[in-house]
Short mmCIF file of C-alpha atoms in Angstrom, two decimals:
data_model
loop_
_atom_site.label_atom_id
_atom_site.label_comp_id
_atom_site.label_asym_id
_atom_site.label_seq_id
_atom_site.Cartn_x
_atom_site.Cartn_y
_atom_site.Cartn_z
CA LYS A 20 -24.23 -13.94 10.81
CA PHE A 21 -22.66 -14.40 7.63
CA HIS A 22 -20.27 -11.69 7.47
CA ARG A 23 -18.79 -13.64 10.52
CA LEU A 24 -18.55 -16.90 8.90
CA ALA A 25 -16.98 -15.84 5.37
CA GLY A 26 -14.53 -13.64 7.58
CA LEU A 27 -13.87 -16.71 8.99
CA ALA A 28 -12.91 -18.35 5.91
CA GLY A 29 -11.20 -16.12 4.01
CA LYS A 30 -8.56 -16.30 6.93
CA LYS A 31 -8.39 -19.95 6.57
CA ALA A 32 -8.45 -19.95 2.74
CA ASN A 33 -5.46 -20.20 0.66
CA LYS A 34 -3.60 -17.28 -0.37
CA SER A 35 -4.06 -16.92 -4.25
CA SER A 36 -0.47 -15.50 -4.95
CA ASP A 37 2.82 -15.47 -3.16
CA GLU A 38 3.19 -11.90 -0.75
CA SER A 39 6.33 -12.40 -0.60
CA LYS A 40 6.66 -12.08 -4.57
CA LYS A 41 4.71 -8.50 -4.16
CA TRP A 42 6.17 -6.30 -1.44
CA LEU A 43 10.32 -6.01 -0.53
CA ASP A 44 11.60 -6.85 2.43
CA TRP A 45 14.12 -5.01 4.33
CA HIS A 46 17.33 -6.23 2.70
CA GLU A 47 15.94 -5.06 -0.75
CA TYR A 48 14.49 -1.78 0.44
CA LEU A 49 18.41 -1.01 1.18
CA ASP A 50 19.26 -2.12 -2.00
CA VAL A 51 16.87 0.01 -3.67
CA ILE A 52 18.32 2.76 -1.97
CA GLN A 53 21.63 2.04 -3.34
CA GLN A 54 21.17 1.72 -6.75
CA LEU A 55 19.34 4.91 -6.62
CA LYS A 56 22.55 6.10 -4.84
CA ALA A 57 24.88 4.77 -7.62
CA ASP A 58 22.60 6.07 -10.26
CA LEU A 59 22.39 9.64 -8.77
CA PHE A 60 26.07 9.94 -8.48
CA ARG A 61 26.56 9.21 -11.83
CA MET A 62 24.05 11.87 -13.06
CA ILE A 63 26.01 14.04 -11.37
CA GLU A 64 29.70 13.29 -12.51
CA GLY A 65 28.38 13.05 -16.17
CA TYR A 66 27.20 16.65 -15.75
CA GLU A 67 30.11 17.74 -13.75
CA SER A 68 32.08 16.60 -16.25
CA ASN A 69 30.21 18.24 -19.23
CA HIS A 70 29.60 21.40 -17.28
CA GLY A 71 32.44 22.02 -14.71
CA GLY A 72 30.25 22.13 -11.66
CA SER A 73 27.60 24.50 -11.08
CA GLY A 74 29.09 27.70 -11.60
CA GLY A 75 28.48 30.14 -14.34
CA ASN A 76 25.82 31.23 -16.11
CA LEU A 77 23.04 28.47 -16.51
CA ASN A 78 21.20 28.36 -20.22
CA ASP A 79 17.60 25.86 -19.98
CA VAL A 80 19.45 22.43 -21.08
CA VAL A 81 21.79 22.60 -18.24
CA GLU A 82 18.88 24.25 -15.93
CA LYS A 83 16.61 21.06 -16.67
CA LYS A 84 19.23 18.57 -16.37
CA ARG A 85 20.89 20.49 -12.86
CA LYS A 86 16.73 19.60 -12.12
CA ALA A 87 17.07 16.64 -13.27
CA ILE A 88 19.57 15.89 -10.57
CA ALA A 89 17.84 17.66 -7.52
CA VAL A 90 15.10 15.67 -8.34
CA SER A 91 16.80 12.45 -8.08
CA TYR A 92 18.86 13.35 -5.22
CA GLN A 93 16.06 13.98 -2.99
CA HIS A 94 14.22 11.06 -3.84
CA TYR A 95 17.61 9.36 -3.10
CA LEU A 96 17.51 11.30 0.20
CA LEU A 97 13.87 10.34 1.03
CA LEU A 98 14.17 6.93 0.90
CA SER A 99 17.11 7.43 2.80
CA PHE A 100 15.24 9.27 6.04
CA PHE A 101 12.82 6.42 5.93
CA ALA A 102 15.35 3.90 6.26
CA CYS A 103 17.02 5.72 9.11
CA ILE A 104 13.88 6.71 10.59
CA PRO A 105 10.79 4.55 10.18
CA ASP A 106 8.05 7.90 11.02
CA ARG A 107 5.19 8.95 8.87
CA GLN A 108 5.68 10.61 6.05
CA ARG A 109 4.24 13.93 7.16
CA THR A 110 7.21 14.18 9.39
CA PHE A 111 9.61 13.37 6.38
CA ARG A 112 7.79 16.44 4.00
CA GLU A 113 7.26 19.03 6.22
CA LEU A 114 10.87 19.32 7.30
CA GLU A 115 11.89 23.03 7.65
CA LEU A 116 15.25 24.27 7.39
CA ASP A 117 16.68 25.57 10.47
CA ARG A 118 13.36 24.93 12.61
CA SER A 119 12.40 21.35 12.54
CA PHE A 120 15.32 20.14 10.58
CA MET A 121 18.63 21.20 11.52
CA ARG A 122 22.76 20.26 11.46
CA VAL A 123 24.04 19.60 14.73
CA GLY A 124 27.82 19.40 16.10
CA SER A 125 31.24 20.21 14.50
CA ASP A 126 31.97 19.65 10.81
CA GLY A 127 33.98 16.37 11.38
CA GLU A 128 31.01 14.74 13.64
CA ALA A 129 28.27 16.88 12.69
CA THR A 130 24.69 15.04 12.06
CA TYR A 131 21.26 16.16 11.28
CA VAL A 132 18.27 16.05 13.10
CA ILE A 133 14.42 16.13 13.11
CA LYS A 134 13.12 18.08 15.98
CA HIS A 135 8.71 18.59 16.56
CA THR A 136 7.55 21.32 19.06
CA SER A 137 4.49 20.47 20.21
CA ASP A 138 2.43 22.02 17.25
CA ASP A 139 4.39 19.83 14.83
CA TYR A 140 2.05 16.00 15.62
CA LYS A 141 -1.66 15.50 16.17
CA THR A 142 -0.73 14.86 19.84
CA GLY A 143 1.11 17.51 20.72
CA LYS A 144 -0.70 18.83 23.82
CA SER A 145 -0.71 15.14 25.77
CA TYR A 146 2.92 14.21 24.89
CA GLY A 147 4.99 17.98 23.88
CA GLU A 148 7.69 18.10 22.37
CA ARG A 149 9.62 14.74 20.60
CA PRO A 150 13.34 14.17 21.51
CA ALA A 151 15.12 14.80 18.13
CA LEU A 152 15.71 11.89 16.12
CA PRO A 153 19.31 11.77 14.19
CA LEU A 154 19.74 10.67 11.24
CA GLY A 155 22.60 8.84 9.90
CA PRO A 156 26.05 10.87 10.34
CA SER A 157 27.38 9.32 7.13
CA LEU A 158 24.22 11.34 5.11
CA THR A 159 25.50 14.68 6.54
CA PRO A 160 27.71 15.50 3.52
CA GLU A 161 24.54 14.09 1.13
CA ILE A 162 22.55 16.57 2.73
CA ASP A 163 24.96 19.32 2.98
CA ASP A 164 26.02 19.16 -0.93
CA PHE A 165 21.52 18.67 -2.09
CA ILE A 166 21.15 21.77 0.18
CA SER A 167 23.86 24.10 -1.24
CA ARG A 168 24.09 23.21 -4.75
CA TRP A 169 20.75 20.90 -6.00
CA ARG A 170 17.95 22.44 -3.80
CA PRO A 171 18.02 25.57 -5.25
CA ALA A 172 16.76 24.73 -8.39
CA LEU A 173 13.67 23.48 -7.32
CA ILE A 174 12.96 26.55 -6.16
CA GLN A 175 10.59 28.55 -8.80
CA ASN A 176 10.36 32.34 -7.39
CA LYS A 177 14.38 33.48 -7.32
CA GLY A 178 14.29 37.30 -7.02
CA GLU A 179 16.22 39.13 -5.01
CA ASP A 180 12.98 40.22 -2.87
CA SER A 181 11.19 36.73 -3.17
CA GLN A 182 11.68 34.57 0.78
CA PRO A 183 12.74 31.42 -0.46
CA PRO A 184 11.13 28.37 0.47
CA SER A 185 12.44 26.69 3.84
CA PHE A 186 10.50 23.59 3.27
CA LEU A 187 13.45 20.99 2.75
CA PHE A 188 11.89 18.92 -0.38
CA LEU A 189 9.79 20.70 -2.88
CA GLN A 190 8.02 19.36 -5.85
CA PRO A 191 9.84 19.94 -8.94
CA LYS A 192 6.79 21.87 -10.87
CA THR A 193 5.66 24.40 -8.17
CA GLY A 194 8.54 24.64 -6.12
CA LYS A 195 5.42 23.87 -3.20
CA PRO A 196 6.45 21.14 -0.29
CA LEU A 197 5.62 18.19 -1.03
CA THR A 198 2.18 15.98 -1.00
CA SER A 199 1.22 12.87 0.69
CA ASN A 200 0.61 11.46 -2.43
CA SER A 201 4.07 12.71 -3.82
CA VAL A 202 5.95 11.02 -1.04
CA TYR A 203 3.82 8.16 -1.88
CA GLN A 204 4.61 8.06 -5.33
CA ILE A 205 8.43 8.75 -5.23
CA VAL A 206 8.66 5.71 -2.95
CA SER A 207 6.50 3.24 -4.65
CA ARG A 208 7.51 4.15 -8.02
CA ASN A 209 11.59 3.55 -7.39
CA CYS A 210 10.82 0.62 -5.57
CA TYR A 211 9.15 -0.72 -8.31
CA LYS A 212 12.01 0.73 -11.00
CA TYR A 213 14.71 -1.45 -9.01
CA LYS A 214 12.94 -4.24 -7.71
CA GLN A 215 9.36 -4.33 -10.02
CA LYS A 216 8.11 -4.52 -5.93
CA LYS A 217 5.43 -2.84 -4.13
CA THR A 218 6.24 -0.43 -1.20
CA ASN A 219 3.84 2.19 0.39
CA PRO A 220 5.46 4.60 2.72
#
């Protein structure tokens, strides 16, 4: 009885702080993505003006710059994916190239889709394969650019005999797939960086 009465009193009590000042609304979240994109493209522009693109032999300084861009690009895409498809974070951290993450359509109308088989989620045995989840076509050139030019900077083992990782998003220090904590930190830190408010994936 005591717990029930305390719970009712808590519901009726005035909140000690304004929740709207703590958490992002939808328009603020979209603005975070735009600011992240603007900073990313400034990094790429600075890199290309100083190093002439991505060709040639790369020294340690240049390689670090490439990795920094790859990390930033990964953050931008991850937050953009959440905006397009408000799904659980596991959906994005476990994306695999040419398996659960595929490019479909011709170049002029190409888009990326997320495709899950029954083995990719908990209730798959009951519900079977999920319908394809398309991302916005406007993201296609940026995803192409990330995969072809910048994602390789996140790959740790680049020997001829090594098998490149299939996961789209990779941890910068280990080259392994993102963890649930990785995704949490990426989303929450970027939202706080640009808006000084919290948002958890």
